[in-house]
Coordinates of C-alpha atoms in Angstrom, one line a residue:
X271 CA 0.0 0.0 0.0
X272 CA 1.2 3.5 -1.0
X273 CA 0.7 6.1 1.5
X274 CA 1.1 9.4 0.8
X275 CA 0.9 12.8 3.1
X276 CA -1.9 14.9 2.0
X277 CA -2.0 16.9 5.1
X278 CA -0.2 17.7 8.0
X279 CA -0.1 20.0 11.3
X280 CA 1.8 20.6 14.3
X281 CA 0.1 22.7 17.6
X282 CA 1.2 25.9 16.3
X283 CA 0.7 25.5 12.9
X284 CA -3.4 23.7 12.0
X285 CA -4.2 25.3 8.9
X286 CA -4.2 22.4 7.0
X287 CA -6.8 20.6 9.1
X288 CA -8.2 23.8 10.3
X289 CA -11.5 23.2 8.5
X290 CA -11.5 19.4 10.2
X291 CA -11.3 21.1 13.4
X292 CA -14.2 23.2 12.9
X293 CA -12.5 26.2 14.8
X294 CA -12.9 24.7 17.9
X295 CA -10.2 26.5 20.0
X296 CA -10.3 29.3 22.2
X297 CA -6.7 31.3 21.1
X298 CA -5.2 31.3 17.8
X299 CA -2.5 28.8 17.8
X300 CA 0.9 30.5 17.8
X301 CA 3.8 29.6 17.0
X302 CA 7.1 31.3 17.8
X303 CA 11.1 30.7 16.8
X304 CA 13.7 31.9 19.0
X305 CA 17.7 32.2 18.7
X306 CA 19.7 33.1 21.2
X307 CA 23.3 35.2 21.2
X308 CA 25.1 34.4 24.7
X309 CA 28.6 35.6 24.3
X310 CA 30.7 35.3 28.1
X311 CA 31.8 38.9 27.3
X312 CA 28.2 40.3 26.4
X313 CA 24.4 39.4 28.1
X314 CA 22.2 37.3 26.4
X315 CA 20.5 39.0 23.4
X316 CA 17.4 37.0 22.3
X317 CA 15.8 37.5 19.1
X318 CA 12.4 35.8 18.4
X319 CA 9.9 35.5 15.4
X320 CA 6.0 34.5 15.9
X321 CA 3.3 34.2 13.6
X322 CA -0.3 33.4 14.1
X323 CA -1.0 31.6 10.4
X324 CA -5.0 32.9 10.5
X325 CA -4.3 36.4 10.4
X326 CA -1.3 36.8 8.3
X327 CA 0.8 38.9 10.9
X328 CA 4.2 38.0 12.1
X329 CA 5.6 39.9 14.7
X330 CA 8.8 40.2 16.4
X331 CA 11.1 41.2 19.2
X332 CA 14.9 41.3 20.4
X333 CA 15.5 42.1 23.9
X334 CA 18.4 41.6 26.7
X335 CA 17.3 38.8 29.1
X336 CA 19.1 37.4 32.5
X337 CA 20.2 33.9 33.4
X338 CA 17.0 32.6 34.3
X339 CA 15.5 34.1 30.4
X340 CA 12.4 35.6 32.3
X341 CA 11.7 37.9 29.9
X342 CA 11.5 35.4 27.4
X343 CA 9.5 33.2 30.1
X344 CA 6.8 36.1 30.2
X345 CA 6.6 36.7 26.4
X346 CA 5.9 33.1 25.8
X347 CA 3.2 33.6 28.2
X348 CA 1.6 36.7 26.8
X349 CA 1.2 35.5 23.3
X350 CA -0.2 32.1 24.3
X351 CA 2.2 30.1 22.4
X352 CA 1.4 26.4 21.6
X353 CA 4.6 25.3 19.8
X354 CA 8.2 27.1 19.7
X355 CA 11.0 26.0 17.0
X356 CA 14.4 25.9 18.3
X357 CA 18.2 25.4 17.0
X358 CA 19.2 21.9 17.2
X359 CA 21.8 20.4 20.0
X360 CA 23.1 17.5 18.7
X361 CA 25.5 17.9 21.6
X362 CA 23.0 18.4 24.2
X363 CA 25.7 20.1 25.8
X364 CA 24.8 23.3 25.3
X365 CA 24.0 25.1 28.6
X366 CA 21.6 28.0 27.5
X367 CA 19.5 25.7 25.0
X368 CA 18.8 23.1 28.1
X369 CA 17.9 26.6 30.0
X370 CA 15.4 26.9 26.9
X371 CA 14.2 23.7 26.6
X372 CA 13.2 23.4 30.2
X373 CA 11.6 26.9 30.3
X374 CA 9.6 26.2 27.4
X375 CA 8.7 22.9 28.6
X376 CA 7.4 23.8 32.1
X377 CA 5.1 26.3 29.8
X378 CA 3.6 23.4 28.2
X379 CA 4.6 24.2 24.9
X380 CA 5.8 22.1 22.6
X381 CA 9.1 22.0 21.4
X382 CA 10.1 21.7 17.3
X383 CA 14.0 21.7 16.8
X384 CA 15.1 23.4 13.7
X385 CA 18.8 22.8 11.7
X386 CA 21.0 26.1 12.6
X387 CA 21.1 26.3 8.9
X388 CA 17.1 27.6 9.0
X389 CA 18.2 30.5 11.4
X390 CA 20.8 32.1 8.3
X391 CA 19.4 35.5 7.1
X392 CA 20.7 34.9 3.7
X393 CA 17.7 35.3 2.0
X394 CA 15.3 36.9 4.8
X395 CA 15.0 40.6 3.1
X396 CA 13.8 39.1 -0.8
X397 CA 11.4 36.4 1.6
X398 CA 9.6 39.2 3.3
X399 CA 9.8 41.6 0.0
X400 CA 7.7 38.9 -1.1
X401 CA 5.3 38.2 1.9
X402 CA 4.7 41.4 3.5
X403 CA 1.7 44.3 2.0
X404 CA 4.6 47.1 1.0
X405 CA 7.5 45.2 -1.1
X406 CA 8.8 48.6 -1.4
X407 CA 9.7 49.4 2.1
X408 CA 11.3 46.2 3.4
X409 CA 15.1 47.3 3.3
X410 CA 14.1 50.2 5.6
X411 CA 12.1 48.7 7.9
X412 CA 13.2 49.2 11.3
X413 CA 12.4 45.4 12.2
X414 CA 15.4 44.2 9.9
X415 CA 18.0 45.9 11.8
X416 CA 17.1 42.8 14.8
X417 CA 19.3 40.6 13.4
X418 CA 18.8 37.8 15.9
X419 CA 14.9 38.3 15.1
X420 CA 15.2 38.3 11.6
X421 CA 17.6 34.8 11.9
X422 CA 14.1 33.4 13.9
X423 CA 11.7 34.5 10.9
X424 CA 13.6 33.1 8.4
X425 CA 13.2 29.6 10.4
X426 CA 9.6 30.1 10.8
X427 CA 8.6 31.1 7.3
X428 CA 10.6 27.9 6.3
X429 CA 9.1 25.6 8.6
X430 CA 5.5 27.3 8.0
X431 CA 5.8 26.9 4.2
X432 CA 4.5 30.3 3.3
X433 CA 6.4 30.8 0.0
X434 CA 5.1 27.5 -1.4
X435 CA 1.5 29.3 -1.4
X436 CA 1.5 32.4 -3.7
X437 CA -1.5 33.5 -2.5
X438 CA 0.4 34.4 0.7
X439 CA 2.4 37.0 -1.4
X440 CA 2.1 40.8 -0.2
X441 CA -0.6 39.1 2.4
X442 CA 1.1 39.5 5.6
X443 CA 2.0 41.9 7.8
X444 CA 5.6 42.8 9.7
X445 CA 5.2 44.5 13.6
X446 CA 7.3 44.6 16.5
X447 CA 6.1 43.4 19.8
X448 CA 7.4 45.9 22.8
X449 CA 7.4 43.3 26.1
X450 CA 7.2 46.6 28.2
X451 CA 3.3 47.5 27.2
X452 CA 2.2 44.3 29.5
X453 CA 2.6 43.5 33.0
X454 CA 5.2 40.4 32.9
X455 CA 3.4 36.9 34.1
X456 CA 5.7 33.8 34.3
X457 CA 4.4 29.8 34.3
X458 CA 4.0 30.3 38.0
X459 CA 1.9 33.1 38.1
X460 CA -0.3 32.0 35.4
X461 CA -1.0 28.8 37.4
X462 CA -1.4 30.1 40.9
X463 CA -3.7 32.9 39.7
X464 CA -6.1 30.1 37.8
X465 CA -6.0 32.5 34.8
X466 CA -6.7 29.7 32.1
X467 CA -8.6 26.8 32.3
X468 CA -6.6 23.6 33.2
X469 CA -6.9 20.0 32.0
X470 CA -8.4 18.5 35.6
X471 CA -10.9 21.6 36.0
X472 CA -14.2 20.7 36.0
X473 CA -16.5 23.9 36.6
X474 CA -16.5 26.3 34.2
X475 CA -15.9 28.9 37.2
X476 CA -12.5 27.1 38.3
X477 CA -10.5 29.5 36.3
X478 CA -10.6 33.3 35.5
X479 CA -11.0 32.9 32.0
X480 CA -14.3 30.1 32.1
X481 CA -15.7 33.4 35.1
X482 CA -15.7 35.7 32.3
X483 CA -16.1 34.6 29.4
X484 CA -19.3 35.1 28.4
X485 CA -18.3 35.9 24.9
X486 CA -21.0 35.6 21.9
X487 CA -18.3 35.0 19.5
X488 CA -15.6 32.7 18.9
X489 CA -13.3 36.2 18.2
X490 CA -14.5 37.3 21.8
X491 CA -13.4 34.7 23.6
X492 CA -9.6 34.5 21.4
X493 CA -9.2 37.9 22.5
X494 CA -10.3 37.2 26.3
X495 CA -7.8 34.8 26.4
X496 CA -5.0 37.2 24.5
X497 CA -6.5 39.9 27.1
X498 CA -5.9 37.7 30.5
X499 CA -2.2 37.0 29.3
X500 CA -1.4 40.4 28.7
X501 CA -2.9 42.8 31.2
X502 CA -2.0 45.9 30.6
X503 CA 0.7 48.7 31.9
X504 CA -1.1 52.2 30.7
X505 CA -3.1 53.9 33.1
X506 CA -5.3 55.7 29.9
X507 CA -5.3 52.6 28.4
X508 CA -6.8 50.9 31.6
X509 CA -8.9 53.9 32.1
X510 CA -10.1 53.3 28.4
X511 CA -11.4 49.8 29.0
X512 CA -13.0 50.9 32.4
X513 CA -14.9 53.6 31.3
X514 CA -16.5 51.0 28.0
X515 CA -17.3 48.6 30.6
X516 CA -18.9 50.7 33.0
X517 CA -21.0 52.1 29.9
X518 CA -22.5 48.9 29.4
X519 CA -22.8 48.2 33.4
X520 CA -25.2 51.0 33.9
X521 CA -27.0 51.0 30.6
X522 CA -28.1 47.3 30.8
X523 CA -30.6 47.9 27.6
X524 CA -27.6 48.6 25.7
X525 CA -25.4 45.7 27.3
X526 CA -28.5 43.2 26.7
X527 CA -29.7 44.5 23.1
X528 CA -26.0 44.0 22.0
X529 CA -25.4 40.4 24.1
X530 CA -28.6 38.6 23.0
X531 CA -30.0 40.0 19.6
X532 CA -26.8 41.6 17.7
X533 CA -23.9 39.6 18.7
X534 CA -25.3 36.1 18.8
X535 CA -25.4 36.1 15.3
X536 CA -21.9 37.2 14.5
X537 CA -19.6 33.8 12.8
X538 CA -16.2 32.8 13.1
X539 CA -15.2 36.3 10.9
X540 CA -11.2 35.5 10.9
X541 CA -12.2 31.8 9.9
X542 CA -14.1 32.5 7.0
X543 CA -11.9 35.5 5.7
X544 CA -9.3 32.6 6.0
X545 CA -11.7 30.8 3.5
X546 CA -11.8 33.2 1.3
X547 CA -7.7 33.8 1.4
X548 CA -7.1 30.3 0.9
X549 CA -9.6 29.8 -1.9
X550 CA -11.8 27.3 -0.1
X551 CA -14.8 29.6 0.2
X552 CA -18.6 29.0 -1.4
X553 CA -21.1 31.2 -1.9
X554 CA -22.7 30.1 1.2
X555 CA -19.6 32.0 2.2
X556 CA -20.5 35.1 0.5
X557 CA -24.3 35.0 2.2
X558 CA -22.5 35.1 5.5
X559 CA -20.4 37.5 4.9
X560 CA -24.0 39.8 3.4
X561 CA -25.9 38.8 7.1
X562 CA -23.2 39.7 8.9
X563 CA -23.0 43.5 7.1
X564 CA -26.6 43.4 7.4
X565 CA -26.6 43.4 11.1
X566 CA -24.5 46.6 11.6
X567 CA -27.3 48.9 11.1
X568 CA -28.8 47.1 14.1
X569 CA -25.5 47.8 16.4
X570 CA -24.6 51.0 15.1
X571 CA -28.3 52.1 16.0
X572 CA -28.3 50.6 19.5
X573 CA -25.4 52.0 20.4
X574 CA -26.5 55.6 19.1
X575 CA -29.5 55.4 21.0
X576 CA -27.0 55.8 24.0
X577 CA -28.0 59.2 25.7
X578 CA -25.7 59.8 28.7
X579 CA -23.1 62.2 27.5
X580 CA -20.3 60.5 29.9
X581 CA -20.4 57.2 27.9
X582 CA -21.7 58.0 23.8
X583 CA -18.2 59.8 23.3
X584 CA -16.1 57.0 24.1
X585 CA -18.3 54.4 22.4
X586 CA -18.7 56.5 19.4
X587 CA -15.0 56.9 19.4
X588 CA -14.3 52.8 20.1
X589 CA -17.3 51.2 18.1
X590 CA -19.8 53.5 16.2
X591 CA -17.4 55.6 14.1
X592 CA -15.3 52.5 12.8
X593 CA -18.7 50.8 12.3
X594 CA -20.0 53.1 10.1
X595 CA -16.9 53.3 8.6
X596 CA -16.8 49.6 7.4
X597 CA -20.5 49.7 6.4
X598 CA -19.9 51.8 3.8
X599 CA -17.1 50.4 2.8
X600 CA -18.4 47.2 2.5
X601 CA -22.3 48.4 1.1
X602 CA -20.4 47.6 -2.6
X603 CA -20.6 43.8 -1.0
X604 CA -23.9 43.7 -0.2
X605 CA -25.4 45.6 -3.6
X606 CA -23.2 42.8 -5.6
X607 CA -24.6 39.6 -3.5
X608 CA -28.1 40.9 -3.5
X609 CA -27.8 41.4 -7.2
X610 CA -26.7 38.1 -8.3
X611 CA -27.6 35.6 -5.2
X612 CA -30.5 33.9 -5.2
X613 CA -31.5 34.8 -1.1
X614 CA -35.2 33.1 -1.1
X615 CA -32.8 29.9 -1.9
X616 CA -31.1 30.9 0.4
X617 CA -33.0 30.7 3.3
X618 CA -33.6 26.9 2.6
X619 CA -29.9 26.5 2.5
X620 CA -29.4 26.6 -0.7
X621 CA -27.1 28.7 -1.9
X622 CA -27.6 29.6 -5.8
X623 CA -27.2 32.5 -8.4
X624 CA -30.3 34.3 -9.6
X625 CA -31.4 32.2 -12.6
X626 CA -32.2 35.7 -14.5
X627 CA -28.0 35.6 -15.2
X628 CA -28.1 33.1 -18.0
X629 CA -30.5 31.5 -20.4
X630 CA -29.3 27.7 -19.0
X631 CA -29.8 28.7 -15.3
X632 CA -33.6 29.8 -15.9
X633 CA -34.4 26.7 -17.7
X634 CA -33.8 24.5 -15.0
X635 CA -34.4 26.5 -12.4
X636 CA -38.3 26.4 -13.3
X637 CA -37.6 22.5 -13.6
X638 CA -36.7 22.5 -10.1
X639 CA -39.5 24.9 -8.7
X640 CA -41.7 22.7 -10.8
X641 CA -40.2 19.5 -8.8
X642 CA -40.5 21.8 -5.7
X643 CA -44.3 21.9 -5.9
X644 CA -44.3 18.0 -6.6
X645 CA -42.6 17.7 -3.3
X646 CA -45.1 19.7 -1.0
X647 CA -48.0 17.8 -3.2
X648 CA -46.2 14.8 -1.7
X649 CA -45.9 16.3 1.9
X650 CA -49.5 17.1 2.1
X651 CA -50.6 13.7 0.5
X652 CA -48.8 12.1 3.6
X653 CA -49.9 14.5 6.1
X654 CA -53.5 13.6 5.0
X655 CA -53.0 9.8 5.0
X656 CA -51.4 9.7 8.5
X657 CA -53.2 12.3 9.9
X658 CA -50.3 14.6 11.4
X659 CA -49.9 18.2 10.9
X660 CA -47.7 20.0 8.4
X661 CA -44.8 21.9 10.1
X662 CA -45.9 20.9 13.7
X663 CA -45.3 17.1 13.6
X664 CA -44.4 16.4 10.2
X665 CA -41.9 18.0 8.2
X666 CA -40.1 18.2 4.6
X667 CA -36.3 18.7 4.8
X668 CA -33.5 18.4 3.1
X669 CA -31.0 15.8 4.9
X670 CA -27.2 16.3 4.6
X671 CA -27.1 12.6 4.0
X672 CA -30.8 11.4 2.3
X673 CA -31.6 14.6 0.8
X674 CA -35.4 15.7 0.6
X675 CA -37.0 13.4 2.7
X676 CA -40.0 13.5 5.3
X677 CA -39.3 13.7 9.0
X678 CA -41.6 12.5 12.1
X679 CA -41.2 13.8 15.7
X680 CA -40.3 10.7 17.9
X681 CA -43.5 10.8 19.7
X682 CA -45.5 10.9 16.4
X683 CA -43.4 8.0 14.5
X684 CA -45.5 5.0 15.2
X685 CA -48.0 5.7 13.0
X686 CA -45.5 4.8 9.7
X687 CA -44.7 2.0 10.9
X688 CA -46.1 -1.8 9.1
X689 CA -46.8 0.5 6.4
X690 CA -45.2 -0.4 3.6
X691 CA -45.7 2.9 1.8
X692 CA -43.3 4.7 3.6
X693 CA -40.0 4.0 4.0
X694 CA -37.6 4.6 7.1
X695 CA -34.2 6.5 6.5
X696 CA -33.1 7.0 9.8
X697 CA -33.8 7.7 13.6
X698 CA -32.6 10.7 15.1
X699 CA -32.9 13.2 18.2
X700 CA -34.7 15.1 16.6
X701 CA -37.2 12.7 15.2
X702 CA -37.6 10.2 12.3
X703 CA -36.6 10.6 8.7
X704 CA -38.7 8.9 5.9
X705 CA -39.4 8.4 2.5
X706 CA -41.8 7.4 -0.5
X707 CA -41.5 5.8 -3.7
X708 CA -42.4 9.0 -5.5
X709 CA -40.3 11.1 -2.8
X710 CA -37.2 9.2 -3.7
X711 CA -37.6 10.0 -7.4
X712 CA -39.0 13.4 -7.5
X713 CA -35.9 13.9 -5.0
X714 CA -33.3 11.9 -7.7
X715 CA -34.5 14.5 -10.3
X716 CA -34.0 16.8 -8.5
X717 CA -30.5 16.6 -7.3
X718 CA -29.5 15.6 -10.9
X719 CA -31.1 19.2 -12.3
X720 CA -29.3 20.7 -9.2
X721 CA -26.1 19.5 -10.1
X722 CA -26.6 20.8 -13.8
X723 CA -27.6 24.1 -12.0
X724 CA -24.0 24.2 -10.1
X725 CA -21.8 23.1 -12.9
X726 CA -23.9 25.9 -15.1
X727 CA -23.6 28.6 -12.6
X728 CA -19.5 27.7 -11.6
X729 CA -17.9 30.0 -13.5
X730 CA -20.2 33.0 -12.1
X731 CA -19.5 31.3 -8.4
X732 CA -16.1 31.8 -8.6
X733 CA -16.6 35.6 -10.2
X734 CA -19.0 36.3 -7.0
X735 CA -16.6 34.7 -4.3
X736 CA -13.6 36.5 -5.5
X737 CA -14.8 39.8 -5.6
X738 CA -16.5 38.8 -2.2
X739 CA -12.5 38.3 -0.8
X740 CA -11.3 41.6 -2.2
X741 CA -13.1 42.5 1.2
X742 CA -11.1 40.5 3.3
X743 CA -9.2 43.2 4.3
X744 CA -12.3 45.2 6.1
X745 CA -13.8 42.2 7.6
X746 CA -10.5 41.2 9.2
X747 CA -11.2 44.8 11.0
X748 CA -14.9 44.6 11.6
X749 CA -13.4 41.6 13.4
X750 CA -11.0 43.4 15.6
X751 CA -13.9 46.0 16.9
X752 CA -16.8 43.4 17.4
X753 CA -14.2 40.9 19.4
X754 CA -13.2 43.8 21.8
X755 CA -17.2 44.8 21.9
X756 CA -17.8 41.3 22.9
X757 CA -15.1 41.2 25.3
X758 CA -16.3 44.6 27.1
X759 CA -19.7 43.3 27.0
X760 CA -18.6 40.1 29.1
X761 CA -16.9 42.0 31.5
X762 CA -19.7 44.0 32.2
X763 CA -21.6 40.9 32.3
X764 CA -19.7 39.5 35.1
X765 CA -19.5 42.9 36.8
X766 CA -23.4 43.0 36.7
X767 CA -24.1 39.5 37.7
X768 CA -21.4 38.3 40.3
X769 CA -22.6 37.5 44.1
X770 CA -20.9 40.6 45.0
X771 CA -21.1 43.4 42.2
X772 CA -17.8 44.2 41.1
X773 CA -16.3 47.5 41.5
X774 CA -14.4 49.8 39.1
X775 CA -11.0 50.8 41.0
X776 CA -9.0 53.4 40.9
X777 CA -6.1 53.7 39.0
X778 CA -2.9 55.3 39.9
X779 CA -0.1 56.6 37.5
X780 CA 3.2 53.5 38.0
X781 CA 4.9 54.7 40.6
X782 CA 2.8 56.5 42.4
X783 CA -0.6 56.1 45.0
X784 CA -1.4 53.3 47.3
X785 CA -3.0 50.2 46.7
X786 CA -6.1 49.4 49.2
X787 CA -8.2 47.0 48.3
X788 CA -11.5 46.2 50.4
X789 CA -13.0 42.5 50.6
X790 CA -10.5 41.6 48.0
X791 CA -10.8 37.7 47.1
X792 CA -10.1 35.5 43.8
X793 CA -13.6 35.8 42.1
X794 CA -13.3 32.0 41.3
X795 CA -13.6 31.5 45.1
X796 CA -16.8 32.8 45.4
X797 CA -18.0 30.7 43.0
X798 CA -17.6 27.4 44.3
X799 CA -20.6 25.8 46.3
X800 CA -20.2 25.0 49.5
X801 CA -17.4 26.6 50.1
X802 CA -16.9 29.4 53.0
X803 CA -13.8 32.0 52.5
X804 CA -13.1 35.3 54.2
X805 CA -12.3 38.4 52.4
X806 CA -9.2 39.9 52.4
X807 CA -8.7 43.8 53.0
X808 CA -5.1 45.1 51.4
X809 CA -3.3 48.2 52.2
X810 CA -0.1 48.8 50.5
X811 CA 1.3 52.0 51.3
X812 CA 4.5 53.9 50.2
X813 CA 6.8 54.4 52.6
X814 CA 4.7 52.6 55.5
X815 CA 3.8 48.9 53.7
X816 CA 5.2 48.3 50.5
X817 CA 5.5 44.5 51.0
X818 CA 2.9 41.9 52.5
X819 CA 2.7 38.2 53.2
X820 CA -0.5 36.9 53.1
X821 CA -0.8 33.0 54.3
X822 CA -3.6 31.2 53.9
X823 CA -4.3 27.0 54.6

């Protein structure tokens, strides 16, 4: 037997099987490469490169770092990395790649060692002339002066196999990560403070991140968990985040509006804009893509209903003004998919061009409505002969797996049974699927003249769905504002509906003020049952109490 890899993935690296996966994980998987310059006469320089493949962004950093590499600890930590490539030791000898290795271990991250020959920087400036949005400017971008950095990026666009896909060319995006603009957390910290979920938790409450994340969207909860491993160091920044929250904490209309009507109904964005990158996407795509602009008018109205003067400029300035702002940029979208989509199709899941577009198309398009009509004949015929209602208890859909078919709630399907004119597909939770004679071959027809309708209407498919992706770009961002929406929204969430309301503190510029903190406690304590804590009062003052022990059983 000849087997042959079609696929392949690592932790860091799943777009291959990314579709398999269904999107089911809470941060974008990230991958980083590091090399390391530790010279006895010099301190260690470290240089690293990380991408996350969905978004086509790699960033990097070079900073000093001590024996113990904490800094490189922490920034492992605030990007969430899954797996982290890594000169090869053939020696395993070498002192500062075991210091590495067990540092990146005791993360949980997996480890992918790379030849030295990856980390050369031989051909990095012509590699990202070719990957990143301006050619032009890649020789005076200040990144390529990192040298250590740019010896990690040319290891991870080899190992990530970005030049093999042109349509990865002028695609991505170069930044530089400054470690300073986050507090630094360490493996320790991350654990003791139950920030992320763990593999023995079994509430959802057991860790900071299942207490508030009450995210609508799979983009909300990614940048939760970004969020939680990078708190911030700004005070205006802080303040920033603070004042959104506390928006939607005392206007709980607006916080409930937005939670339960608007941003329910918002996909995977980054996934399907990945879809439409890589060339996958349908025009089921492109529909999504039309509800999803059709539901701004909806948030950009709510959140201009706001009347309080203290919160509408900072939401306006956040949300409503970049809102509008992508609307119109992307009304072209909707005009173009509401001119050639069939949407009445569309609601039944089928997703079509307008048969008006070609002479073929409306032929058998009033083929199929004519079969249509054959099947509700059909529907009511059986309704009558077993006596069940129509849309109540008996239903015609169209089955991923038998196609048009008949289905009976569970309660209801006795009555088909020992009769030989109907004919059992399958039993489900939801009920039982069935068939008849003239069912099954109205329903043959009819996927035949449905796949003459898709090979017809191909060539205009592909016309739709790429013009749809030219708008990849503003969805990406539309992303960005209605993931930290989301986010805000859950905070305020868990603000509102904790034991003990949360309270906004106040901030101090570093450096300066005390900390006192009333009642303080971990807000996954007081969410356990059954168990009985007391509170904690703080007071850190300069000069007086700057350092504390607190002990606890």
């Amino acid at each position: 037997m000849n087997w042959k890899i079609i696929k392949q993935a690592s932790p860091g690296n799943l777009q291959d099987i990314e579709e398999e996966l269904g999107g089911q994980f809470d941060a974008a998987p990230i991958i980083l490469a590091v090399k390391v310059s530790a010279k006895a006469s010099e301190a260690r320089n470290v240089g690293v490169c990380f991408a996350d493949a969905s978004v086509r962004e790699l960033g990097v950093s070079e900073f000093l770092d001590n024996d113990l590499y904490s800094n490189f600890e922490s920034l492992l930590i605030q990007l969430g990395v899954k797996e982290c490539l890594i000169q090869v030791d053939k020696s395993d000898k070498d002192v500062e790649m075991n210091k590495l290795k067990a540092i990146i271990d005791s993360c949980g991250i997996a480890i992918s060692e790379r030849a030295g020959s990856d980390f050369g920087t031989k051909d990095i400036d012509q590699d990202l002339a070719r990957l990143l949005k301006d050619e032009k400017a890649t020789g005076t971008l200040p990144q390529t002066d990192l040298k250590l950095a740019m010896g990690s990026a040319a290891a991870l666009i080899k190992y990530l196999g970005v030049l093999h896909d042109p349509s990865n060319f002028g695609q991505y995006q170069l930044y530089q990560h400054d470690l300073s603009q986050f507090m630094k957390l360490d493996a320790a910290a991350l654990k003791a403070l139950n920030l992320m979920p763990g593999p023995r938790d079994g509430a959802k409450t057991m860790s900071v991140f299942g207490l508030l994340n009450h995210c609508k969207t799979p983009v909300g909860s990614r940048l939760l968990a970004q969020w939680l491993k990078q708190p911030l160091m700004s005070k205006d920044e802080i303040e920033k985040r603070q004042q959104l929250v506390e928006a939607f904490v005392e206007d709980s209309e607006l916080r409930q509006t937005i939670q339960e009507e608007h941003m329910k109904s918002v996909p995977d964005i980054y996934r399907m804009t990945k879809r439409f990158q890589r060339k996958m996407a349908s025009l089921e795509d492109v529909v999504r893509a039309w509800q999803l602009v059709g539901r701004l008018p909806g948030f950009i109205a709510t959140l201009e209903a706001v009347m309080d003067e203290r919160y509408r400029d900072p939401l306006e300035e956040t949300y409503t003004i970049k809102l509008r702002e992508y609307l119109d940029s992307l009304a072209k979208l909707q005009e173009m998919v509401e001119t050639t989509v069939d949407m009445e199709a569309a609601q039944n899941h089928e997703y079509i061009i307008k048969p008006e577009f070609d002479d073929g198309l409306r032929i058998i398009r009033k083929k199929l409505d004519k079969m249509r009509v054959e099947m509700d004949q059909e529907h009511r015929n059986a309704s009558q002969d077993l006596g069940q209602e129509i849309d109540k208890k008996l239903f015609l859909e169209n089955h991923k797996v038998h196609g048009w078919c008949m289905r009976l709630t569970r309660t209801e399907a006795a009555c088909i049974r020992n009769k030989q004119k109907y004919q059992e597909c399958s039993t489900q939770k939801n009920g039982v699927y069935f068939t008849t004679q003239k069912l099954q071959s109205i329903r043959r027809e009819f996927d035949q003249l449905s796949e003459n309708y898709n090979r017809t209407q191909s060539s205009l498919v592909n016309e739709v769905v790429s013009v749809a992706a030219s708008y990849c770009p503003v969805l990406e961002l539309l992303a960005g504002v209605l993931a930290h929406m989301d986010v805000i929204i859950s905070f305020a969430h868990c603000s509102v509906h904790a034991p003990t309301s949360y309270v906004r503190p106040k901030m101090h510029p570093r450096g300066e003020g005390n900390t006192i903190l009333k009642e303080a406690r971990h807000p996954c304590m007081e969410m356990q049952d059954d168990i009985q804590f007391i509170t904690n009062d703080v007071t850190l003052e300069r000069g007086s109490s700057e350092f504390l022990i607190i002990t606890g059983l």
